[in-house]
Each structure stands twice: as C-alpha cells, then as structure tokens.
mmCIF file of C-alpha atoms in Angstrom:
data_model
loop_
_atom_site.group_PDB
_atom_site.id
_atom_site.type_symbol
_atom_site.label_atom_id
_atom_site.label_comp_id
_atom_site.label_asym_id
_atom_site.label_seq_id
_atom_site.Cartn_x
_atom_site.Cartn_y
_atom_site.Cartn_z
ATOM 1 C CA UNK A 1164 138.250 98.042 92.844
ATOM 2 C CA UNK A 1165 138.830 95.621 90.170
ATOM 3 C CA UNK A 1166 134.899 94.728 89.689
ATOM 4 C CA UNK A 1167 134.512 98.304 89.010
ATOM 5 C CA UNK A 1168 137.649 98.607 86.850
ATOM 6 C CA UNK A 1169 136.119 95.646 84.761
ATOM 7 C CA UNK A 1170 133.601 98.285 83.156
ATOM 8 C CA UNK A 1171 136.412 100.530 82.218
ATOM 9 C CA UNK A 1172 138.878 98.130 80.664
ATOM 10 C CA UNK A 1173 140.170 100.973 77.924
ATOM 11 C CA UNK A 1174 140.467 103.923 79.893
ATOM 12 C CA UNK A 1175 141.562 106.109 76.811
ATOM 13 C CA UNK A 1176 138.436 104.897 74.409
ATOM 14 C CA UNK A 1177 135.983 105.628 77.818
ATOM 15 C CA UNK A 1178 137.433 109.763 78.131
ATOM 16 C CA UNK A 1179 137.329 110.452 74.605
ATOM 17 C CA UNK A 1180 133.523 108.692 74.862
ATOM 18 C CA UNK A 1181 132.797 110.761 77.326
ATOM 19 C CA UNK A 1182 134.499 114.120 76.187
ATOM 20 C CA UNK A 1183 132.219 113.361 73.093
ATOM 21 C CA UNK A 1184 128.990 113.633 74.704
ATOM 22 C CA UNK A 1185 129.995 116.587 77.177
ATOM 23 C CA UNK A 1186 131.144 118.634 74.292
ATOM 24 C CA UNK A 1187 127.893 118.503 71.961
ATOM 25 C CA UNK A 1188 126.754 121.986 73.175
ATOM 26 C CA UNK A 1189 126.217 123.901 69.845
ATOM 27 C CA UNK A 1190 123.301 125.965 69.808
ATOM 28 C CA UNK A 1191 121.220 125.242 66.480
ATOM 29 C CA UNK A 1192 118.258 127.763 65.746
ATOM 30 C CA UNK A 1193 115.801 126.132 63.742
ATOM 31 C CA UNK A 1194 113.808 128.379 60.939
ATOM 32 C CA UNK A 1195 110.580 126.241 61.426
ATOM 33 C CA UNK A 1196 107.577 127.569 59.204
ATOM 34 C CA UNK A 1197 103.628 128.660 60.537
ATOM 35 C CA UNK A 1198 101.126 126.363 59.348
ATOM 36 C CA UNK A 1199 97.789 128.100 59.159
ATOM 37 C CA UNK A 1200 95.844 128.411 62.470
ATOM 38 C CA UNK A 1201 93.303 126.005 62.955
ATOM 39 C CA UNK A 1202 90.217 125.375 64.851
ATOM 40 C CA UNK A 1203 90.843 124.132 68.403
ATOM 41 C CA UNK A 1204 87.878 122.264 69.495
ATOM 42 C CA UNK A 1205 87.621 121.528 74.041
ATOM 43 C CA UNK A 1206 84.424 120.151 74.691
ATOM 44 C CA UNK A 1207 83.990 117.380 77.582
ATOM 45 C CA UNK A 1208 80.121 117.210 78.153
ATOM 46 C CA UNK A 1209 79.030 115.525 81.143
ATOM 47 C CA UNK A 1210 75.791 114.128 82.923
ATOM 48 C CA UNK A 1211 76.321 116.443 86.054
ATOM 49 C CA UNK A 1212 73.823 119.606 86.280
ATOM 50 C CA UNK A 1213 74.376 122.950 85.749
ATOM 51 C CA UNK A 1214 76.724 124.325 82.999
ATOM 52 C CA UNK A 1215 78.408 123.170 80.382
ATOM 53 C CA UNK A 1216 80.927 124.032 78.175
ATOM 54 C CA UNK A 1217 82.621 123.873 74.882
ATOM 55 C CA UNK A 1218 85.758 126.127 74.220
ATOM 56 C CA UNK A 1219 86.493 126.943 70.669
ATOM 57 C CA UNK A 1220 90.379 128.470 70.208
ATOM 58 C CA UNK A 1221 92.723 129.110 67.021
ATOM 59 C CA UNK A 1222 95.992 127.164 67.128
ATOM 60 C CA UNK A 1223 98.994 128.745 67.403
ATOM 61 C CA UNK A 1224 103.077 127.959 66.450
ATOM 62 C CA UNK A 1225 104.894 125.474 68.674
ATOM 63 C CA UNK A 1226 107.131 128.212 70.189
ATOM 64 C CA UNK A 1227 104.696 130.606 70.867
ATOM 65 C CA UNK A 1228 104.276 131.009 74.362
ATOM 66 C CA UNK A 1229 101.299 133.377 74.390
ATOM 67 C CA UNK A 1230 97.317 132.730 75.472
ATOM 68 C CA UNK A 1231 95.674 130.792 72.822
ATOM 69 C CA UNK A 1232 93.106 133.547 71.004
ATOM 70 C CA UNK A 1233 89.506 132.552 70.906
ATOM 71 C CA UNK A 1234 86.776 131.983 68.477
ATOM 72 C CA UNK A 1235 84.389 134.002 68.632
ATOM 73 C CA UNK A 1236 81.184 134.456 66.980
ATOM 74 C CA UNK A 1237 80.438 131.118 65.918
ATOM 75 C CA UNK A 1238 76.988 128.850 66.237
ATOM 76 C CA UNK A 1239 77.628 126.093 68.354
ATOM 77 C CA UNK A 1240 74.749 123.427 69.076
ATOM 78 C CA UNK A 1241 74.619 120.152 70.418
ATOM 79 C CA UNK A 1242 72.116 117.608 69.474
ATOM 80 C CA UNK A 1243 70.870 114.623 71.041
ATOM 81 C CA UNK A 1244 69.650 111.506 69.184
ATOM 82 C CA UNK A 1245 65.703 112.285 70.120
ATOM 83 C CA UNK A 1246 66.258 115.606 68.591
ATOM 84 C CA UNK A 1247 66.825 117.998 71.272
ATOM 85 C CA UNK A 1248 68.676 120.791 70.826
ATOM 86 C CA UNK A 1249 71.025 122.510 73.104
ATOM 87 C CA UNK A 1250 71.908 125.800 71.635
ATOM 88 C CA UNK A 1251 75.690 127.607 73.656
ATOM 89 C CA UNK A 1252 76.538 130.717 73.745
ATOM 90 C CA UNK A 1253 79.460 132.935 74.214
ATOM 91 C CA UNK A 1254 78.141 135.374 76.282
ATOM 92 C CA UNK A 1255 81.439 137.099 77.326
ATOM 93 C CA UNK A 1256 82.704 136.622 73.856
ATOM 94 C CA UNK A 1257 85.935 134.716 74.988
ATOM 95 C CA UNK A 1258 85.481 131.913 72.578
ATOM 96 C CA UNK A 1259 83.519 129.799 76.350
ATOM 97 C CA UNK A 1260 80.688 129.088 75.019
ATOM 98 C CA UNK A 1261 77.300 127.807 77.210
ATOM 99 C CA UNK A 1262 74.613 125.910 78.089
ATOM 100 C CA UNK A 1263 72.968 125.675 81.328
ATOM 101 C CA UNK A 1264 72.620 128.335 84.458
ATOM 102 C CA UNK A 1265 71.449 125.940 87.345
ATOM 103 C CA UNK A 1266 70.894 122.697 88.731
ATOM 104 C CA UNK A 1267 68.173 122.248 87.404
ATOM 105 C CA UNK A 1268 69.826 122.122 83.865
ATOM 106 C CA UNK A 1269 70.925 118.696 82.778
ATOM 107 C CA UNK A 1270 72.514 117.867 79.532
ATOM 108 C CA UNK A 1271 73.918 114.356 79.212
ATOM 109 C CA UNK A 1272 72.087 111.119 79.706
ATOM 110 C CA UNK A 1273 73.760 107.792 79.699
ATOM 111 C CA UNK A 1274 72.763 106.055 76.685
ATOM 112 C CA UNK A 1275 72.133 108.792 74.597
ATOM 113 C CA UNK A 1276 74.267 110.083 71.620
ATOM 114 C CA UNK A 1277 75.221 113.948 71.154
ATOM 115 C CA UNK A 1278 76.246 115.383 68.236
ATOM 116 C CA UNK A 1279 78.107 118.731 68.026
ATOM 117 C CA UNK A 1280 77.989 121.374 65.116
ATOM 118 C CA UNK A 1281 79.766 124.635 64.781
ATOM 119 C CA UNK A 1282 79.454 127.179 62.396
ATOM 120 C CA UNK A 1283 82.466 129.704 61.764
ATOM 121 C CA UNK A 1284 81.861 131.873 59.138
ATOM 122 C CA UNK A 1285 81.687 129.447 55.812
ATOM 123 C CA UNK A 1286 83.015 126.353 57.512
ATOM 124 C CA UNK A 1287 80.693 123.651 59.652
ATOM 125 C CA UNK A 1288 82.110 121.442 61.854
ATOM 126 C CA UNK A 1289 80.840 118.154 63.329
ATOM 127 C CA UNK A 1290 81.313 115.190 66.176
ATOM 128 C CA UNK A 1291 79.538 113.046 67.730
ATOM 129 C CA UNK A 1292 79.961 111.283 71.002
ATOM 130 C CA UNK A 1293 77.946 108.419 72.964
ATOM 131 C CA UNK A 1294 77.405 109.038 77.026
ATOM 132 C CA UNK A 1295 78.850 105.931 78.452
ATOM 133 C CA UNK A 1296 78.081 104.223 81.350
ATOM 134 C CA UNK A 1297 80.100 104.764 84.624
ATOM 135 C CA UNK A 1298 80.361 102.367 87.678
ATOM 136 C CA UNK A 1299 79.892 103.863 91.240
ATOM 137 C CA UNK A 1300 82.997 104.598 93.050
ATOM 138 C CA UNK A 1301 82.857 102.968 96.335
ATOM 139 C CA UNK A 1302 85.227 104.746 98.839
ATOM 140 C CA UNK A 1303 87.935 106.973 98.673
ATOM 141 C CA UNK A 1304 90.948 105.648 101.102
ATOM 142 C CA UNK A 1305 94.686 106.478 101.962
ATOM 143 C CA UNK A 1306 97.800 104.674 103.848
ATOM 144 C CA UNK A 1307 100.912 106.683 105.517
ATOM 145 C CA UNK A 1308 103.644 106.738 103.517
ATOM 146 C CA UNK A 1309 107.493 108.185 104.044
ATOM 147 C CA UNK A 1310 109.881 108.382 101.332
ATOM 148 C CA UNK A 1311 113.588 107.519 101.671
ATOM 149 C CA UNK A 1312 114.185 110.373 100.137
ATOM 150 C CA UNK A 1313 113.158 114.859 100.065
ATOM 151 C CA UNK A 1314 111.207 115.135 96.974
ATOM 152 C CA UNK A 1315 111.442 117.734 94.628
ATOM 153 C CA UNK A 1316 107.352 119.098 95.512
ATOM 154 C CA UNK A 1317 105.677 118.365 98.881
ATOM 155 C CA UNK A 1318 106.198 116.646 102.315
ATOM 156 C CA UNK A 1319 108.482 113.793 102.665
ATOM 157 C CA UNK A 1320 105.707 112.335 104.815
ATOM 158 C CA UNK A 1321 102.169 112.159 104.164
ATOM 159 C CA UNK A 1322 99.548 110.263 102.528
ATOM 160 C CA UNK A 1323 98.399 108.016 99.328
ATOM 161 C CA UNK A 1324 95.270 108.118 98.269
ATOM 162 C CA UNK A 1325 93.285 105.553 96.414
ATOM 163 C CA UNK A 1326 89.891 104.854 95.093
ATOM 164 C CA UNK A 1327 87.790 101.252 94.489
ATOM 165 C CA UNK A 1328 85.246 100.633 91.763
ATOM 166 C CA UNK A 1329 84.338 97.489 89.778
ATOM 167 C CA UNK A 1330 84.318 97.814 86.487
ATOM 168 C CA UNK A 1331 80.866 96.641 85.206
ATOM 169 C CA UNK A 1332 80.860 93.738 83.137
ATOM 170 C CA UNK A 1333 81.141 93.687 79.106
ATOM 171 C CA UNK A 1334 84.434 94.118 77.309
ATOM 172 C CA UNK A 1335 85.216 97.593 76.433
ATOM 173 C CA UNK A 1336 84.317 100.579 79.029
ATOM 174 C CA UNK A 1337 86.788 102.892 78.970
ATOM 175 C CA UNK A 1338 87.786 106.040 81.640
ATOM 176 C CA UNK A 1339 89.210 109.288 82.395
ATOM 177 C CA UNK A 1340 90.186 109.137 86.272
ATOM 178 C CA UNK A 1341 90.166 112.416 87.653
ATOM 179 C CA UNK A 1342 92.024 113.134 91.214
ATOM 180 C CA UNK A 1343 89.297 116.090 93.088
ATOM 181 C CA UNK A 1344 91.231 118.078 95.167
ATOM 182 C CA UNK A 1345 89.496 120.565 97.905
ATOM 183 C CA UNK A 1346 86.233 119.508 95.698
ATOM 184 C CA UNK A 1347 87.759 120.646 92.127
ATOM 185 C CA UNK A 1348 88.794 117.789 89.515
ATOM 186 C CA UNK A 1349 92.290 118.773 88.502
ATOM 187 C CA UNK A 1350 94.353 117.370 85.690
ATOM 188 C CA UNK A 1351 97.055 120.161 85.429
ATOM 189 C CA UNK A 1352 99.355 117.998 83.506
ATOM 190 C CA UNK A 1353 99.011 116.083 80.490
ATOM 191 C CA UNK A 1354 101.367 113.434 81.980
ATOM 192 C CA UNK A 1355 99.357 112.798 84.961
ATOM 193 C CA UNK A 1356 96.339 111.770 82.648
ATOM 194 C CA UNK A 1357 94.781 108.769 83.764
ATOM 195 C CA UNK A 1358 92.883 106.090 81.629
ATOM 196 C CA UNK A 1359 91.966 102.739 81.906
ATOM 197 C CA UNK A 1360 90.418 100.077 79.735
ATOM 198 C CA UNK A 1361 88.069 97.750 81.854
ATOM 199 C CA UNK A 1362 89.770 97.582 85.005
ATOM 200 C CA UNK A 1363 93.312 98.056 83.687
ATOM 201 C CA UNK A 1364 95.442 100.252 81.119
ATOM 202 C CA UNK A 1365 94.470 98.754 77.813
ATOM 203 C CA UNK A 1366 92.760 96.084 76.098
ATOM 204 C CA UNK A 1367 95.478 93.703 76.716
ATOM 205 C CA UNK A 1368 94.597 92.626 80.051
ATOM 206 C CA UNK A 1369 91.768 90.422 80.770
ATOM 207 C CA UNK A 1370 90.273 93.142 83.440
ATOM 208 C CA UNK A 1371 86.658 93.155 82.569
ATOM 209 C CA UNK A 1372 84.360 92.945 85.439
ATOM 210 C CA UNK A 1373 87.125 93.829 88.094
ATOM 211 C CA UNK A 1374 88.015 96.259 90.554
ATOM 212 C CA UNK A 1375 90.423 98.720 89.350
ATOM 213 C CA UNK A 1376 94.166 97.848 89.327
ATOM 214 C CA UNK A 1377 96.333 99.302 92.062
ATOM 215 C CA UNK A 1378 98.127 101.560 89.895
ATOM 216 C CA UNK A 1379 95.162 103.060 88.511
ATOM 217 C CA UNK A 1380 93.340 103.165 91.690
ATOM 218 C CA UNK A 1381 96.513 105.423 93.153
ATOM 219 C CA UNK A 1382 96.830 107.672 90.199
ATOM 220 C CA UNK A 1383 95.040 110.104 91.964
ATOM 221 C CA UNK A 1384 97.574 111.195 94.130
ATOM 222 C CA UNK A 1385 100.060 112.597 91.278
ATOM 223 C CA UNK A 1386 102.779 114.813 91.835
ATOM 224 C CA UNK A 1387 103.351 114.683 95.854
ATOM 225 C CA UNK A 1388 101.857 112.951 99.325
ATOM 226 C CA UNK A 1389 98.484 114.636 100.635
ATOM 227 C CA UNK A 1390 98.907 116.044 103.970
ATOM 228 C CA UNK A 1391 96.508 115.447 107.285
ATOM 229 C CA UNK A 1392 93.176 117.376 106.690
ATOM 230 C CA UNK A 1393 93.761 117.281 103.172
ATOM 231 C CA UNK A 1394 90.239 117.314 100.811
ATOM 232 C CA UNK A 1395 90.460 114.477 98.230
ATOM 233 C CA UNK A 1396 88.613 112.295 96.212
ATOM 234 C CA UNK A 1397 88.369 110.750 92.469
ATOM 235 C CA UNK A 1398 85.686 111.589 89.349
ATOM 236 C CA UNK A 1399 85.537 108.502 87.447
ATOM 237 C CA UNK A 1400 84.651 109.574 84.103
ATOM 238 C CA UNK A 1401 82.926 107.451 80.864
ATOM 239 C CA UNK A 1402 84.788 107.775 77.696
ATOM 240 C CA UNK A 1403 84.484 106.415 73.852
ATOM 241 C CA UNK A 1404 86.989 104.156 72.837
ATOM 242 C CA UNK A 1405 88.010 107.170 70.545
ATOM 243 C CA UNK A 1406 88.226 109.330 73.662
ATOM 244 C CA UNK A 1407 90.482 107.269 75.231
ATOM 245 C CA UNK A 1408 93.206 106.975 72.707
ATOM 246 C CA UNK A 1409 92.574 110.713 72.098
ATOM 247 C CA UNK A 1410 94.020 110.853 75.430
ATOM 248 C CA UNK A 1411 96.690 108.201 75.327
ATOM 249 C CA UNK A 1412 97.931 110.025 72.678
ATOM 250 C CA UNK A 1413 98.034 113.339 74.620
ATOM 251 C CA UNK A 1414 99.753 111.745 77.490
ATOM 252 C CA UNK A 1415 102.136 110.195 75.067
ATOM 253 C CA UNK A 1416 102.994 113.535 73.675
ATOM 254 C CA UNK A 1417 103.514 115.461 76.860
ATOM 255 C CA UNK A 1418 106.232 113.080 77.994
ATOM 256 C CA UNK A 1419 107.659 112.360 74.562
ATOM 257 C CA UNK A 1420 111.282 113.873 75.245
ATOM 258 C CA UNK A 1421 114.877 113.119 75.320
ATOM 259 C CA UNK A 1422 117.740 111.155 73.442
ATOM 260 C CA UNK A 1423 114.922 109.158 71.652
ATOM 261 C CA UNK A 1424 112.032 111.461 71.125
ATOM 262 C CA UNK A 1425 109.723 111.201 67.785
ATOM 263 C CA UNK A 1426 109.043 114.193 66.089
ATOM 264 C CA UNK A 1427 105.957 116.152 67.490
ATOM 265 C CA UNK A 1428 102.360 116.008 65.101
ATOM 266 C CA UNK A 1429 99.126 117.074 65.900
ATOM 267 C CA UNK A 1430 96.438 114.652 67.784
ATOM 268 C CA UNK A 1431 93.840 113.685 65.568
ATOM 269 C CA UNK A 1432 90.326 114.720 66.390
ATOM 270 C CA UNK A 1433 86.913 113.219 65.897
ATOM 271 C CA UNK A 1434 85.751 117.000 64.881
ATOM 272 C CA UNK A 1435 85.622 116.953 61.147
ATOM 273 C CA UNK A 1436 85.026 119.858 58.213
ATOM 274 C CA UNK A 1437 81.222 118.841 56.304
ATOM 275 C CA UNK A 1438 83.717 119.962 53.645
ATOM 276 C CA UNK A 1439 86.281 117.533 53.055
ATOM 277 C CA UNK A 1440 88.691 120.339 50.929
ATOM 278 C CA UNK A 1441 88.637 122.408 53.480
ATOM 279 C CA UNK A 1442 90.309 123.273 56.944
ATOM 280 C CA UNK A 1443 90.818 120.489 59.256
ATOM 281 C CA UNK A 1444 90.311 120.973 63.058
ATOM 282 C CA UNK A 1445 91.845 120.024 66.629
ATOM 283 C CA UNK A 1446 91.164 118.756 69.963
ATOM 284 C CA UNK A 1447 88.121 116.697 70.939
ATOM 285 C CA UNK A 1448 84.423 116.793 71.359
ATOM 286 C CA UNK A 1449 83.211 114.094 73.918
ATOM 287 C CA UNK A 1450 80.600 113.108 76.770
ATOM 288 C CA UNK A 1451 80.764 111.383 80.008
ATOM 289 C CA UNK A 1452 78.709 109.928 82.849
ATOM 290 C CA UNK A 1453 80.545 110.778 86.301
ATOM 291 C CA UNK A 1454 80.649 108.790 89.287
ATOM 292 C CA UNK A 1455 82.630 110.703 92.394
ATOM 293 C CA UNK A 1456 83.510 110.236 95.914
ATOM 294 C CA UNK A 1457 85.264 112.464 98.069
ATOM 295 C CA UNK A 1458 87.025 112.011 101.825
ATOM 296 C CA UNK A 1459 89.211 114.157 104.531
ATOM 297 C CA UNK A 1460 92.677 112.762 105.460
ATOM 298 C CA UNK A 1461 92.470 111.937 109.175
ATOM 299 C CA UNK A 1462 95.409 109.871 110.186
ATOM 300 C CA UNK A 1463 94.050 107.988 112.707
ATOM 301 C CA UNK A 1464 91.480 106.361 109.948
ATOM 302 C CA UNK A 1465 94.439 105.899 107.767
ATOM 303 C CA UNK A 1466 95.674 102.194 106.513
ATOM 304 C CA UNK A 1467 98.489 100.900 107.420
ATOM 305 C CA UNK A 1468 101.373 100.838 105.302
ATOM 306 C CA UNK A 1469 101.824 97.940 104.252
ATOM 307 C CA UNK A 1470 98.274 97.394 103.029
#
C-alpha cells in the first residue's frame, strides 16, 4: 500500500488534477473556411501488363464526408524518355482514366523515365517519375502465433506472415511493401503503409545490401493473424526517393492525433502547374517495378514460434 500511496502524496492536489481533465467536455464548433478545390492527382504506374491507371479528382473540405467528384474531360498522357507516348482515357467518364486492355500491354520499364501531362481546360499539369529497380522476393513464410489477449479484429490464434528479399546493393532504393491478400494488394489504411529505405525504415541505418529487417518483413500481416488456408503474399514495389517521403508523410498524417497533434496541411506533390500563378495540385504521380510472391497458410508447413 504505501509504494502505491508514494505516487499520491497530496491527495487533494491529485482530485482536483483529475476533476480538471474529466470536466473539459465543452463542445466548440469551429467556423473553418473552403479553400478552392484543387486537382487531386492518383497515379501509381507499374511494370506489370495490362491496365493502367491514373485517377484525376477535385479536393474537397476536411469535414466533408461525401465521394470525392471526378475530373473529367481532361488530356492525360504519359511520356517515356525515348518518346513514346501513352495516351489514357476516361472511357466511363468517372475521372479513371486508361491505358492498356491486355497482357500484352506493357507500360513501365525499369530504367526508363515517364513523364505525365494533363490538360484541364486552361491549366497543364506535369510530373515525372523514374521506374526503379526492384529485388526478387524470395518466399513468403508464417509462424503460429497466440495472443495473451482477444483482439479487437480477428482470431486470437492464427498466423504471421513474413516475406525475405535482399536489398540490392547501392545506397538509396527505396519501397512500398504491399501485403496481397486472396491475390489483391491491399493497403486500406494509410497507417498500415509500409516503406523502407535499403533494407530498413530510413536512411539512418546502414541497411544497404541486406535482407529486409524483421519489422518490415512482417508488415504484411497488419491489422489481425491470418487464419489456416488463408491466401497471402507481399508486392514489393520500387519507389523515388520523392515517393517515399510522399508516403511517410501520408502515414504520418493518418496517425497524427491526440493530446499532441500538429495541425493538419496538405502533402506536397511532385505534380506541378506549367504556370507558376496558377492553381497548385495534390497527390502523386509515380512508377514502380514489382516483384511478388504469394503462399497458402498450411499449418503443418508453419515455423515454429519462436523462430
């Protein structure tokens, strides 16, 4: 009793503490003015065949809650550094616009540099992005794990899965690491973005020419445990140095929060106006080699747990 009494030595100053903090329950409404809607730029190019997109939306308030509205009608190319030109098109005019119908369609080679212009009504818009190299991932793998505790989403038993690649040597490859689940890469959360620099999370660590770092090489199983039978893999992704803070920066955002949040700004984007007085634009323009690997959960196959 008296080690725990120790903590509370002036019982009167701790309750009036404490009715302090419990009582701060005003409801403020903030009048918060609408900046002029922007041009929203998504377009992650890759080396895989078959389709490609680039999504072009307005930006909306921070409270509003509704779909972002597309862009539509705009000229959107993208042009490689040997002069080829890949014209997309927003053939169901929902501001998706296209290139490529089959397999046989390949946009992005590593090495290359792709440059992407779009033309709404009297502004032009441009980025440019260099297709990295990507190392091969070399297995997909998972050890049993039980929690001590029920978590909030998913079994209490189940499965980690983890990847292993070496990054290739040369200081400065940077990655998006994508968890593929039932064959789809998902990243439904800006929080559970993954990125490494070299082998690690930034240039900090002397990683280059490693195998990726435990942490990294788990951040494919996210939010819960995979079950038995479960359909998972990784898509290890090339990204620009630009890309990857672009990124780091998102991720930073989405868990920005609480007693010591910063206030909230836009993430700067490598898509600029050709004319520097006049509207800026968001989001990012970018390309990416892809290296993937996929497995089945069968628990007999599975590591042990302490591996």
């Amino acid at each position: 009793m008296m080690k725990t009494l120790k903590y509370i030595k002036y019982p009167a100053l701790f309750a009036l503490a404490l009715a302090t903090l419990t009582s701060c329950e005003d409801v403020i409404d903030l009048d918060t003015a609408n900046a002029p809607s922007q041009l929203v730029v998504d377009g992650w190019l890759t080396n895989q065949p078959g389709e490609q997109a680039i999504t072009l939306t307005w930006s909306a308030a921070y409270f509003d809650n509704s779909a972002p509205k597309p862009v539509t009608g705009a000229t959107v190319t993208v042009t490689d550094d040997k002069g080829k030109v890949y014209k997309f098109e927003d053939a169901d005019g929902d501001g998706r616009y296209t290139w490529g119908k089959t397999n046989a369609d390949t946009l992005g080679h590593v090495g290359r540099t792709y440059s992407l212009k779009v033309v709404n009504g009297a502004d032009t818009f441009t980025a440019q992005s260099e297709l990295k190299r990507v190392p091969t991932v070399d297995s997909v793998v998972y050890r049993h794990e039980k929690w001590p505790f029920e978590p909030d989403k998913g079994p209490r038993e189940g499965f980690v899965a983890s990847f292993y690649a070496r990054d290739p040597e040369g200081v400065g490859d940077t990655y998006w690491i994508k968890p593929v689940i039932r064959g789809k890469a998902v990243v439904d959360k800006a929080v559970n973005i993954s990125i490494a620099y070299d082998a690690a999370f930034g240039a900090g660590a002397p990683s280059d020419g490693l195998i990726f770092i435990l942490p990294l090489r788990e951040s494919i199983t996210t939010d819960s445990l995979y079950s038995a039978g479960a359909e998972v893999g990784v898509e290890l992704h090339s990204i620009t140095y630009e890309a990857f803070e672009f990124l780091k920066q998102v991720s930073e955002q989405a868990a920005n929060g609480g007693l010591f949040a910063t206030p909230i700004a836009n993430v700067r984007s490598n898509v600029v106006n050709s004319n520097p007085g006049g509207p800026k634009a968001l989001g990012f323009f970018s390309t990416s080699a892809v290296s993937r690997k996929e497995t089945v959960i069968d628990p007999e196959k599975a590591r042990p747990d302490n591996d």
